[in-house]
XYZ file of C-alpha atoms in Angstrom:
669
model
C 153.340 126.263 62.622
C 153.685 129.967 63.353
C 151.787 131.599 66.211
C 151.422 135.032 64.672
C 151.978 136.144 61.063
C 152.571 139.734 59.993
C 151.571 140.496 56.384
C 153.923 143.162 55.044
C 151.635 144.149 52.200
C 148.163 145.506 51.530
C 144.849 145.133 49.722
C 144.089 141.961 47.773
C 147.148 139.866 48.651
C 146.929 140.779 52.347
C 143.269 139.674 52.410
C 144.229 136.475 50.605
C 146.980 135.609 53.113
C 144.778 136.471 56.109
C 142.051 134.118 54.832
C 144.449 131.174 54.577
C 146.282 131.914 57.831
C 142.999 132.134 59.743
C 141.909 128.755 58.367
C 145.234 127.320 59.572
C 144.759 128.751 63.073
C 147.477 131.409 62.717
C 146.781 134.880 64.156
C 147.434 137.734 61.720
C 148.785 141.264 61.916
C 148.039 143.786 59.165
C 150.165 146.825 58.474
C 148.790 149.998 56.953
C 149.597 153.520 55.891
C 147.457 156.592 56.520
C 145.754 155.961 53.167
C 144.760 152.436 54.266
C 143.605 152.935 57.850
C 140.049 151.808 57.079
C 140.942 149.270 54.376
C 139.488 145.781 54.110
C 142.711 143.976 55.017
C 142.980 146.020 58.214
C 139.418 145.093 59.188
C 140.053 141.388 58.465
C 143.240 140.956 60.523
C 143.348 140.088 64.212
C 145.610 143.088 64.862
C 146.837 146.044 62.825
C 149.658 148.539 63.136
C 150.280 151.869 61.406
C 153.527 152.187 59.455
C 153.453 155.811 58.329
C 152.165 158.283 55.733
C 150.530 157.423 52.400
C 153.681 157.265 50.261
C 155.016 153.702 49.994
C 158.586 154.859 50.587
C 157.496 156.148 54.014
C 155.396 153.131 54.957
C 155.221 149.816 53.094
C 158.811 150.032 51.844
C 160.210 150.726 55.325
C 161.572 147.335 56.267
C 162.831 148.671 59.599
C 159.321 149.747 60.615
C 157.910 146.353 59.651
C 160.538 144.513 61.680
C 159.888 146.797 64.682
C 156.164 146.062 64.366
C 156.772 142.310 64.198
C 158.936 142.437 67.294
C 156.574 144.609 69.318
C 153.541 142.450 68.509
C 155.305 139.114 68.887
C 155.004 137.996 65.258
C 157.298 135.070 64.506
C 156.905 135.248 60.699
C 156.413 137.863 57.972
C 154.657 137.230 54.654
C 155.684 139.879 52.090
C 152.929 139.237 49.528
C 154.071 140.374 46.109
C 155.619 143.710 45.307
C 156.983 146.087 47.941
C 159.574 144.067 49.909
C 158.885 140.580 48.544
C 162.068 140.483 46.434
C 164.304 142.514 48.716
C 167.221 140.352 49.819
C 168.330 142.874 52.450
C 164.900 142.800 54.077
C 164.874 138.996 54.112
C 168.334 139.008 55.725
C 167.303 141.600 58.313
C 164.366 139.428 59.328
C 166.655 136.407 59.655
C 169.037 138.453 61.822
C 166.071 139.423 64.025
C 165.038 135.782 64.432
C 161.834 136.233 62.413
C 160.931 133.850 59.584
C 160.636 135.354 56.115
C 157.907 133.518 54.173
C 159.892 133.383 50.960
C 163.187 132.213 49.498
C 166.547 132.644 51.260
C 168.291 136.008 50.745
C 171.017 134.555 48.522
C 168.401 133.168 46.089
C 166.635 136.531 45.909
C 169.948 138.259 45.246
C 171.005 135.728 42.607
C 167.809 136.167 40.601
C 167.404 139.889 41.261
C 170.062 140.908 38.777
C 168.997 139.781 35.322
C 172.521 139.620 33.931
C 173.810 137.495 36.808
C 170.709 135.309 36.601
C 171.311 134.678 32.901
C 174.863 133.549 33.645
C 173.583 131.173 36.327
C 170.980 129.751 33.966
C 173.556 129.242 31.257
C 175.622 127.131 33.655
C 172.469 125.180 34.622
C 171.823 124.526 30.894
C 168.492 126.379 30.937
C 167.754 127.678 27.383
C 168.577 131.391 26.946
C 167.699 133.972 24.309
C 170.875 134.860 22.369
C 172.251 138.100 23.769
C 174.805 139.971 25.862
C 174.465 139.815 29.654
C 177.902 141.019 30.745
C 179.280 143.912 32.799
C 180.672 146.120 30.020
C 178.278 149.024 29.525
C 180.007 151.452 27.132
C 177.443 152.570 24.531
C 179.720 151.745 21.582
C 180.363 148.247 22.918
C 176.660 147.610 23.533
C 175.858 148.842 20.029
C 178.406 146.404 18.616
C 176.787 143.571 20.574
C 173.368 144.515 19.219
C 174.726 144.644 15.673
C 176.201 141.158 16.124
C 172.957 139.719 17.555
C 170.917 141.165 14.683
C 167.859 143.397 14.794
C 165.327 143.662 16.241
C 166.877 143.554 19.716
C 165.512 144.160 23.174
C 167.296 146.462 25.608
C 166.340 145.541 29.165
C 167.336 146.958 32.549
C 169.514 144.446 34.400
C 167.702 145.111 37.682
C 164.338 145.829 36.103
C 160.833 144.522 36.141
C 157.280 145.523 35.341
C 158.170 146.709 31.858
C 160.356 149.589 33.085
C 163.713 150.193 31.430
C 162.803 148.172 28.358
C 162.969 149.122 24.672
C 162.577 147.248 21.388
C 165.033 148.494 18.758
C 164.315 147.698 15.105
C 167.384 149.218 13.419
C 170.967 150.161 14.277
C 170.250 153.870 13.766
C 167.653 153.767 16.570
C 169.954 152.115 19.093
C 171.836 155.089 20.663
C 168.690 157.052 21.545
C 166.879 153.946 22.802
C 169.862 152.950 24.948
C 170.132 156.396 26.524
C 166.399 156.462 27.253
C 166.441 152.953 28.699
C 169.389 153.764 30.988
C 167.717 156.933 32.286
C 164.522 155.056 33.077
C 166.383 152.156 34.705
C 168.408 154.510 36.892
C 165.298 156.388 37.999
C 163.283 153.234 38.694
C 165.903 150.872 40.134
C 168.961 152.975 40.967
C 170.946 150.893 38.465
C 171.446 151.942 34.834
C 173.016 148.691 33.645
C 171.270 146.914 30.796
C 171.429 143.666 28.879
C 170.851 143.133 25.158
C 168.871 140.242 23.726
C 167.482 139.168 20.411
C 163.881 140.308 20.270
C 161.659 137.316 19.700
C 158.916 138.440 17.331
C 155.325 137.440 18.120
C 156.492 135.885 21.413
C 154.350 134.099 23.933
C 154.987 134.805 27.596
C 154.730 131.479 29.426
C 155.690 131.051 33.051
C 156.053 127.981 35.233
C 155.077 127.840 38.910
C 157.759 126.110 40.959
C 157.895 125.160 44.630
C 160.797 123.848 46.692
C 161.216 122.937 50.359
C 164.131 122.657 52.768
C 164.202 118.863 52.405
C 165.538 118.854 48.833
C 162.171 118.457 47.121
C 161.158 120.631 44.173
C 158.165 120.434 41.833
C 156.554 122.429 39.051
C 152.805 123.077 39.157
C 152.491 123.453 35.394
C 152.414 126.609 33.328
C 150.456 129.833 32.855
C 150.127 131.777 29.623
C 150.508 135.501 30.345
C 150.895 136.707 26.760
C 148.006 139.189 26.744
C 149.704 142.379 27.913
C 149.620 146.162 27.615
C 152.817 148.173 28.138
C 154.560 144.925 29.181
C 151.977 144.539 31.984
C 149.797 141.429 32.142
C 146.051 141.770 31.517
C 144.800 138.170 31.242
C 146.450 134.983 32.464
C 145.340 131.414 31.953
C 146.349 127.902 32.862
C 147.230 125.617 31.283
C 148.759 127.385 28.276
C 146.669 126.750 25.124
C 148.316 124.436 22.619
C 150.935 123.125 25.045
C 152.010 119.570 24.273
C 152.819 117.169 27.137
C 156.408 116.938 25.902
C 156.966 120.701 25.894
C 155.206 121.068 29.263
C 157.575 118.531 30.769
C 160.625 120.196 29.184
C 159.648 123.659 30.435
C 158.760 122.339 33.887
C 162.045 120.504 34.255
C 163.957 123.569 33.053
C 162.136 125.685 35.651
C 162.987 123.253 38.443
C 166.616 123.234 37.270
C 166.616 127.040 37.483
C 165.285 126.894 41.047
C 167.777 124.258 42.132
C 170.634 126.293 40.627
C 170.131 128.975 43.290
C 169.142 126.740 46.218
C 165.578 127.967 46.028
C 162.983 127.470 48.783
C 159.287 128.393 48.629
C 157.103 129.639 45.787
C 158.708 131.035 42.654
C 157.890 131.685 39.035
C 160.251 131.019 36.152
C 159.282 133.088 33.134
C 159.981 132.014 29.571
C 159.590 133.538 26.131
C 158.402 131.088 23.466
C 158.698 131.732 19.733
C 156.102 130.660 17.136
C 157.996 127.417 16.500
C 157.641 126.366 20.135
C 161.254 126.989 21.192
C 161.403 128.553 24.649
C 164.018 130.688 26.400
C 164.568 131.704 30.025
C 163.597 135.320 30.668
C 163.711 135.784 34.458
C 162.680 134.304 37.767
C 160.329 136.094 40.133
C 161.277 135.047 43.644
C 157.787 135.472 45.087
C 154.192 134.517 44.653
C 152.739 136.039 41.481
C 149.536 138.055 41.100
C 148.238 135.360 38.757
C 148.798 132.410 41.118
C 145.005 131.752 41.483
C 144.770 130.112 38.053
C 147.346 127.557 39.187
C 145.370 126.945 42.371
C 142.207 126.418 40.341
C 143.707 123.773 38.030
C 145.663 121.918 40.731
C 143.339 122.244 43.746
C 146.088 123.396 46.131
C 146.334 126.534 48.248
C 149.733 127.990 47.372
C 149.713 130.390 50.335
C 149.243 127.416 52.662
C 152.168 125.728 50.942
C 154.248 128.874 51.500
C 153.495 128.902 55.222
C 154.119 125.187 55.686
C 157.397 125.233 53.747
C 158.571 128.332 55.660
C 157.794 126.454 58.889
C 160.097 123.632 57.774
C 157.509 121.140 56.544
C 158.077 119.131 53.336
C 156.013 119.636 50.206
C 152.742 117.712 50.499
C 152.928 116.064 47.059
C 155.424 114.673 44.570
C 155.675 115.623 40.914
C 154.097 112.343 39.846
C 150.945 112.998 41.877
C 150.256 116.430 40.354
C 147.751 116.712 37.534
C 145.767 119.342 35.643
C 141.997 119.612 35.936
C 140.117 121.863 33.542
C 141.056 125.402 32.539
C 141.240 128.676 34.495
C 141.492 132.310 33.349
C 142.204 135.412 35.418
C 141.242 138.966 34.435
C 142.772 141.857 36.322
C 140.160 144.523 37.086
C 141.973 147.858 37.230
C 141.033 151.455 37.901
C 142.410 152.751 34.627
C 141.318 154.307 31.351
C 142.087 151.949 28.444
C 141.108 154.620 25.900
C 143.776 156.958 27.304
C 146.697 154.566 27.095
C 145.630 152.636 30.207
C 146.423 155.574 32.462
C 145.636 154.726 36.090
C 142.552 156.347 37.579
C 141.624 157.408 41.083
C 138.340 157.986 42.846
C 135.851 156.468 45.251
C 134.005 153.246 44.497
C 130.505 154.659 44.697
C 128.994 151.366 43.524
C 130.638 147.952 43.335
C 128.421 145.025 42.319
C 130.166 141.688 41.848
C 129.112 138.497 40.075
C 128.152 135.514 42.193
C 131.506 134.190 43.330
C 133.499 132.667 46.171
C 136.683 133.633 47.962
C 139.300 130.920 47.915
C 139.545 129.262 51.297
C 141.779 126.270 50.834
C 141.854 123.136 48.743
C 139.064 123.469 46.194
C 136.182 121.129 45.665
C 136.036 118.954 42.566
C 135.140 120.630 40.336
C 136.252 124.042 41.615
C 133.895 126.977 42.018
C 133.064 128.458 38.634
C 133.856 132.059 39.609
C 136.280 133.358 42.231
C 137.094 136.944 43.189
C 140.210 138.075 45.065
C 139.850 141.695 46.124
C 141.097 144.070 48.777
C 138.466 146.768 48.358
C 134.796 147.294 49.172
C 132.111 149.652 47.968
C 132.886 153.075 49.387
C 136.672 152.579 49.404
C 138.920 154.943 47.462
C 141.470 154.108 44.802
C 144.342 156.472 45.572
C 147.335 157.560 43.494
C 149.750 156.073 46.030
C 149.503 152.379 45.065
C 148.695 149.963 42.275
C 145.146 150.659 41.023
C 143.963 147.051 41.060
C 140.346 146.679 42.145
C 140.062 142.902 41.986
C 141.116 139.709 40.276
C 138.311 137.834 38.555
C 139.114 134.133 38.158
C 136.926 131.592 36.388
C 137.200 127.842 35.923
C 135.727 125.578 33.258
C 136.063 122.025 32.110
C 137.950 123.347 29.066
C 139.016 126.721 27.653
C 135.769 127.445 25.803
C 133.783 126.684 28.954
C 136.005 128.985 31.025
C 135.709 131.748 28.398
C 131.923 131.574 28.483
C 131.980 131.895 32.262
C 134.387 134.821 32.068
C 132.182 136.698 29.619
C 129.186 136.195 31.901
C 131.076 137.247 35.044
C 132.409 140.417 33.397
C 128.858 141.344 32.382
C 127.896 141.207 36.073
C 130.900 143.248 37.291
C 129.531 146.776 37.770
C 131.719 149.659 38.930
C 130.709 153.302 39.375
C 132.903 156.107 40.630
C 136.219 155.406 38.953
C 137.254 154.717 35.360
C 137.929 151.017 34.902
C 138.791 148.373 32.310
C 135.751 146.066 32.606
C 134.261 147.075 29.234
C 137.678 146.705 27.599
C 138.116 143.236 29.103
C 134.676 142.259 27.821
C 135.706 143.262 24.296
C 139.030 141.484 24.712
C 137.638 138.106 25.783
C 135.046 138.300 22.998
C 137.740 139.032 20.410
C 137.932 136.205 17.820
C 141.740 136.098 17.888
C 141.771 135.619 21.655
C 138.952 133.086 21.453
C 141.022 131.105 18.922
C 144.033 131.304 21.288
C 146.138 133.194 18.740
C 148.217 134.472 21.632
C 151.343 136.598 21.737
C 152.401 139.763 23.527
C 151.321 141.939 20.587
C 147.696 140.772 20.511
C 146.169 143.928 22.020
C 148.043 146.251 19.698
C 147.340 144.054 16.676
C 143.595 143.985 17.455
C 143.441 147.676 18.371
C 140.788 148.535 15.774
C 138.404 146.031 17.357
C 139.339 146.602 20.984
C 139.270 150.408 20.881
C 136.288 151.308 18.703
C 136.329 154.806 17.273
C 133.585 156.809 18.971
C 132.854 158.590 15.686
C 132.113 155.256 14.017
C 130.269 153.717 16.941
C 126.520 153.414 17.017
C 124.391 156.061 18.658
C 122.628 155.598 21.973
C 119.783 153.082 21.444
C 116.323 154.093 22.579
C 116.166 151.225 25.053
C 119.169 152.691 26.910
C 117.442 156.057 27.043
C 114.306 154.285 28.264
C 116.270 152.664 31.107
C 117.613 156.093 32.112
C 114.109 157.550 32.129
C 112.884 154.587 34.147
C 115.522 155.235 36.816
C 114.404 158.854 37.154
C 110.746 157.830 37.326
C 111.430 155.068 39.848
C 113.323 157.469 42.119
C 110.503 159.983 41.947
C 107.872 157.317 42.599
C 109.796 156.090 45.636
C 109.727 159.572 47.138
C 106.219 160.479 46.011
C 103.949 162.171 48.520
C 100.781 160.414 49.700
C 99.030 163.779 49.389
C 97.679 164.051 45.810
C 98.221 167.828 45.894
C 101.889 167.273 46.739
C 102.427 164.713 43.992
C 104.802 165.434 41.120
C 103.462 162.531 39.049
C 102.061 164.662 36.233
C 98.284 164.454 36.723
C 96.313 166.767 34.417
C 92.579 167.329 34.001
C 91.321 166.055 30.607
C 94.801 165.902 29.102
C 98.216 164.245 29.432
C 101.234 165.852 31.036
C 104.423 165.858 28.922
C 107.859 166.566 30.374
C 111.264 166.599 28.729
C 114.255 164.757 30.142
C 117.564 165.930 28.700
C 120.234 163.225 28.670
C 123.799 163.824 27.555
C 126.210 161.201 26.286
C 129.572 161.210 24.530
C 127.595 161.166 21.276
C 125.492 164.248 21.937
C 122.398 165.523 23.704
C 119.179 163.495 23.688
C 115.851 165.155 24.541
C 113.250 162.577 25.516
C 109.614 163.644 25.860
C 107.789 161.558 28.437
C 104.026 161.626 28.177
C 102.224 160.545 31.367
C 99.294 158.239 30.506
C 96.785 156.263 32.552
C 98.710 152.988 32.112
C 102.257 154.302 32.215
C 104.159 156.555 29.846
C 104.710 157.236 26.170
C 108.356 157.600 25.203
C 108.977 160.110 22.397
C 112.468 160.471 20.944
C 113.321 161.292 17.352
C 110.839 159.222 15.335
C 110.049 156.755 18.122
C 106.703 156.862 19.941
C 106.789 153.853 22.228
C 104.860 152.773 25.342
C 107.067 152.592 28.441
C 106.140 150.975 31.762
C 108.074 150.063 34.913
C 107.524 146.378 35.657
C 109.871 145.929 38.632
C 112.292 147.950 40.741
C 114.697 146.265 43.170
C 117.486 148.567 44.255
C 119.540 149.330 41.158
C 117.755 146.563 39.236
C 115.004 147.848 36.951
C 112.584 145.939 34.755
C 110.743 147.768 31.992
C 108.263 146.974 29.244
C 109.338 148.892 26.177
C 108.373 148.479 22.556
C 106.679 145.150 23.168
C 109.688 143.691 25.005
C 110.392 142.962 28.667
C 113.884 144.229 29.498
C 115.988 144.118 32.664
C 119.087 146.129 33.533
C 120.951 147.804 36.365
C 120.859 151.602 36.517
C 122.997 153.284 39.177
C 122.517 156.954 39.884
C 125.512 158.963 41.056
C 124.575 162.614 41.289
C 123.498 163.660 37.807
C 125.102 160.587 36.246
C 123.104 157.536 35.277
C 125.238 154.412 34.869
C 123.483 151.800 32.744
C 124.505 148.143 32.799
C 122.743 145.788 30.383
C 123.667 143.166 27.770
C 127.220 143.113 29.149
C 127.714 146.821 28.335
C 128.175 149.922 30.466
C 127.036 153.347 29.316
C 126.974 156.651 31.149
C 124.365 159.361 30.620
C 124.279 162.732 32.354
C 120.871 164.044 33.374
C 119.572 167.579 33.329
C 116.003 167.661 34.580
C 114.202 170.772 35.763
C 112.114 168.887 38.330
C 115.113 167.063 39.743
C 117.182 170.261 39.816
C 114.455 172.188 41.608
C 114.405 169.719 44.515
C 118.126 169.969 45.244
C 118.913 170.590 48.916
C 121.844 172.903 48.171
C 119.478 175.703 47.180
C 118.623 176.424 50.790
C 122.205 176.531 52.016
C 123.931 178.226 49.117
C 126.541 175.441 48.950
C 127.419 173.529 45.803
C 129.280 170.232 46.067
C 130.857 167.937 43.504
C 128.428 165.134 42.579
C 131.323 162.813 41.722
C 135.143 162.791 41.656
C 136.438 164.756 38.679
C 138.465 167.611 37.285
C 137.490 171.266 36.989
C 137.903 172.217 33.323
C 136.116 175.586 33.126
C 134.862 178.296 35.477
C 132.310 180.837 34.280
C 131.871 183.011 37.355
C 133.887 184.981 39.887
C 133.487 185.996 43.506
C 131.066 188.901 43.781
C 129.101 187.991 40.655
C 125.309 188.045 40.905
C 123.800 184.881 39.446
C 120.315 183.627 38.740
C 119.015 180.170 39.461
C 120.190 177.763 36.743
C 123.159 179.913 35.655
C 126.264 177.819 34.807
C 129.062 178.272 37.336
C 131.721 175.729 36.404
C 132.263 172.594 34.361
C 133.655 169.321 35.710
C 134.976 166.416 33.685
C 134.433 162.889 34.983
C 134.140 159.498 33.287
C 135.088 161.149 29.952
C 132.045 163.448 30.071
C 131.509 167.092 31.009
C 129.111 168.105 33.783
C 127.920 171.673 34.204
C 127.369 172.821 37.784
C 124.574 175.423 37.931
C 123.397 177.893 40.558
C 120.666 176.293 42.686
C 119.117 179.689 43.491
C 119.429 183.406 42.863
C 122.271 184.974 44.819
C 125.796 186.355 44.887
C 128.908 184.207 44.491
C 130.809 184.488 47.762
C 133.778 182.266 46.841
C 135.011 179.918 44.103
C 137.020 177.247 45.923
C 138.828 175.534 43.038
C 140.730 176.539 39.909
C 140.776 175.127 36.397
C 142.764 171.903 36.359
C 142.102 170.991 39.997
C 141.041 167.449 40.862
C 138.114 167.332 43.281
C 136.642 164.558 45.372
C 132.999 163.674 45.479
C 131.209 165.933 47.960
C 133.872 168.652 47.887
C 132.417 172.143 48.188
C 133.003 173.950 44.882
C 131.299 177.329 45.161
C 129.666 179.304 47.971
C 126.650 181.419 47.121
C 124.949 183.938 49.384
C 121.240 183.602 48.737
C 118.623 186.220 49.377
């Protein structure tokens, strides 16, 4: 076995490899860019070395720097993770030339499968089923159009060297082909430096099913069953599960044997994934082979009980596979949800920001061969609370993996785990995933790559048609404010801000803002608690328990429990598997702000400046609006904390600002 392993990747996969290598007694070396100097994978490794600046092209994609680091630190093997250099044949060859083991397939196998057109030709010779299409070298637009016309529409144009959904277009009619081809070529050239494309029949309502294969240097090769990865947005996977719902033993065997044939055709060694498209009749066709470990490999580990990273290391060290095909079996069902920093309501645009609060469901990290049965919930993550999601890399926060005795059992566990996954500080897809796994079509396993778009009306509810903010959510927000004030209350009764009045009750108004409007709640302080007044509701409110972010209330005759996280003027409410955000404007809370004494105003959360209502030299009064920030799809007005003169406005409209950034300087009297 290796003495020292360098992991040429970051975040979640680096943490995953370090965990397995440590259990095997292998020392680990992490690499990092300037953006990752304090990252979790760096802290976990035995040693760490800086590669360069934040941009991947100047750090993680610099194979020469990684090889220099391996040499200088005495690493005898490099694990590339997935992405970055994992499918770079030149990098694998350079490591071999340097006498360092590449934990992956041989360079010639990477090269053979890296070009989709060449791979299709290889698969045709190996008698692996192919989608009808053109995979040749001729690239004249008129010739390609003729091929598409002969195949019959709809067709799929796909970059020959592509991946990740880039350089891909579905064309429904001949008249649309020239523009789609030109667009596809431009995108392919920009993304991969290669504008060549292939043309295939577009399989309507396809399922995306992939088979995990493994081969060693002793001539052994096995398949570890299949994963269904049909639930996608923009050709990117969202949910993956194993085994594929509705798969018959006969079709499983046929797909597995075809996948092994594909691997043998290129002399494959190590972990690989053969991806197929299946039509509604059950016919399947080779799509591509990923010559690396896949993001979704945990679901295979959960249903087989084997650590695939350990297999990678042992095979790379020259050991044979530990099992034969006949000894492999499936146990239960596993589903993986990818937790991303992104905004599903804005076309799944990636988001950035700091993880102000990250609460995870009860879970384990995978540490080798699983127990029987496996742990019900597993989390693979490369970030911690307080870390930042930057624009430089993939915005994945974590992978949430659940296991159940069958699919319905696993789905129930996934719904519960998502309800306990609480993120504050960056837009994320947890609420969207909760709606997705509760969707009846998904629950019935009516799977194909168009499911999200087909169920759009249910997955992306129109805010104008959605319900208003229930009173119990407003009550939770009020309870958070009251709990914070009670925690900091003075022991001196004359210094208390708890609302005592002689022969009467004190009433204060809390103004809460949501996407659906402004909500004024009158809180009446009573001997036994509070009276909550909002619209036509007059309801007793009492705090029953406070434990960190966890708050218990008695409201309207019911005992309720939820998590309420305060981030500046934002109140993030988590209850009943839902997440809502309310912005607070409270005169008492505003008057206690520490910025009033210093004349400094700082951003309460990461966001964007969308309006400025003052200029340097302007005289302002306490409470006057100065600028407006947008964060988490809501607007937040920043007001003057005291009377004074604006000395400087430090940002302009359109600027992105980090939490804590100084926005305006005010000279106070």
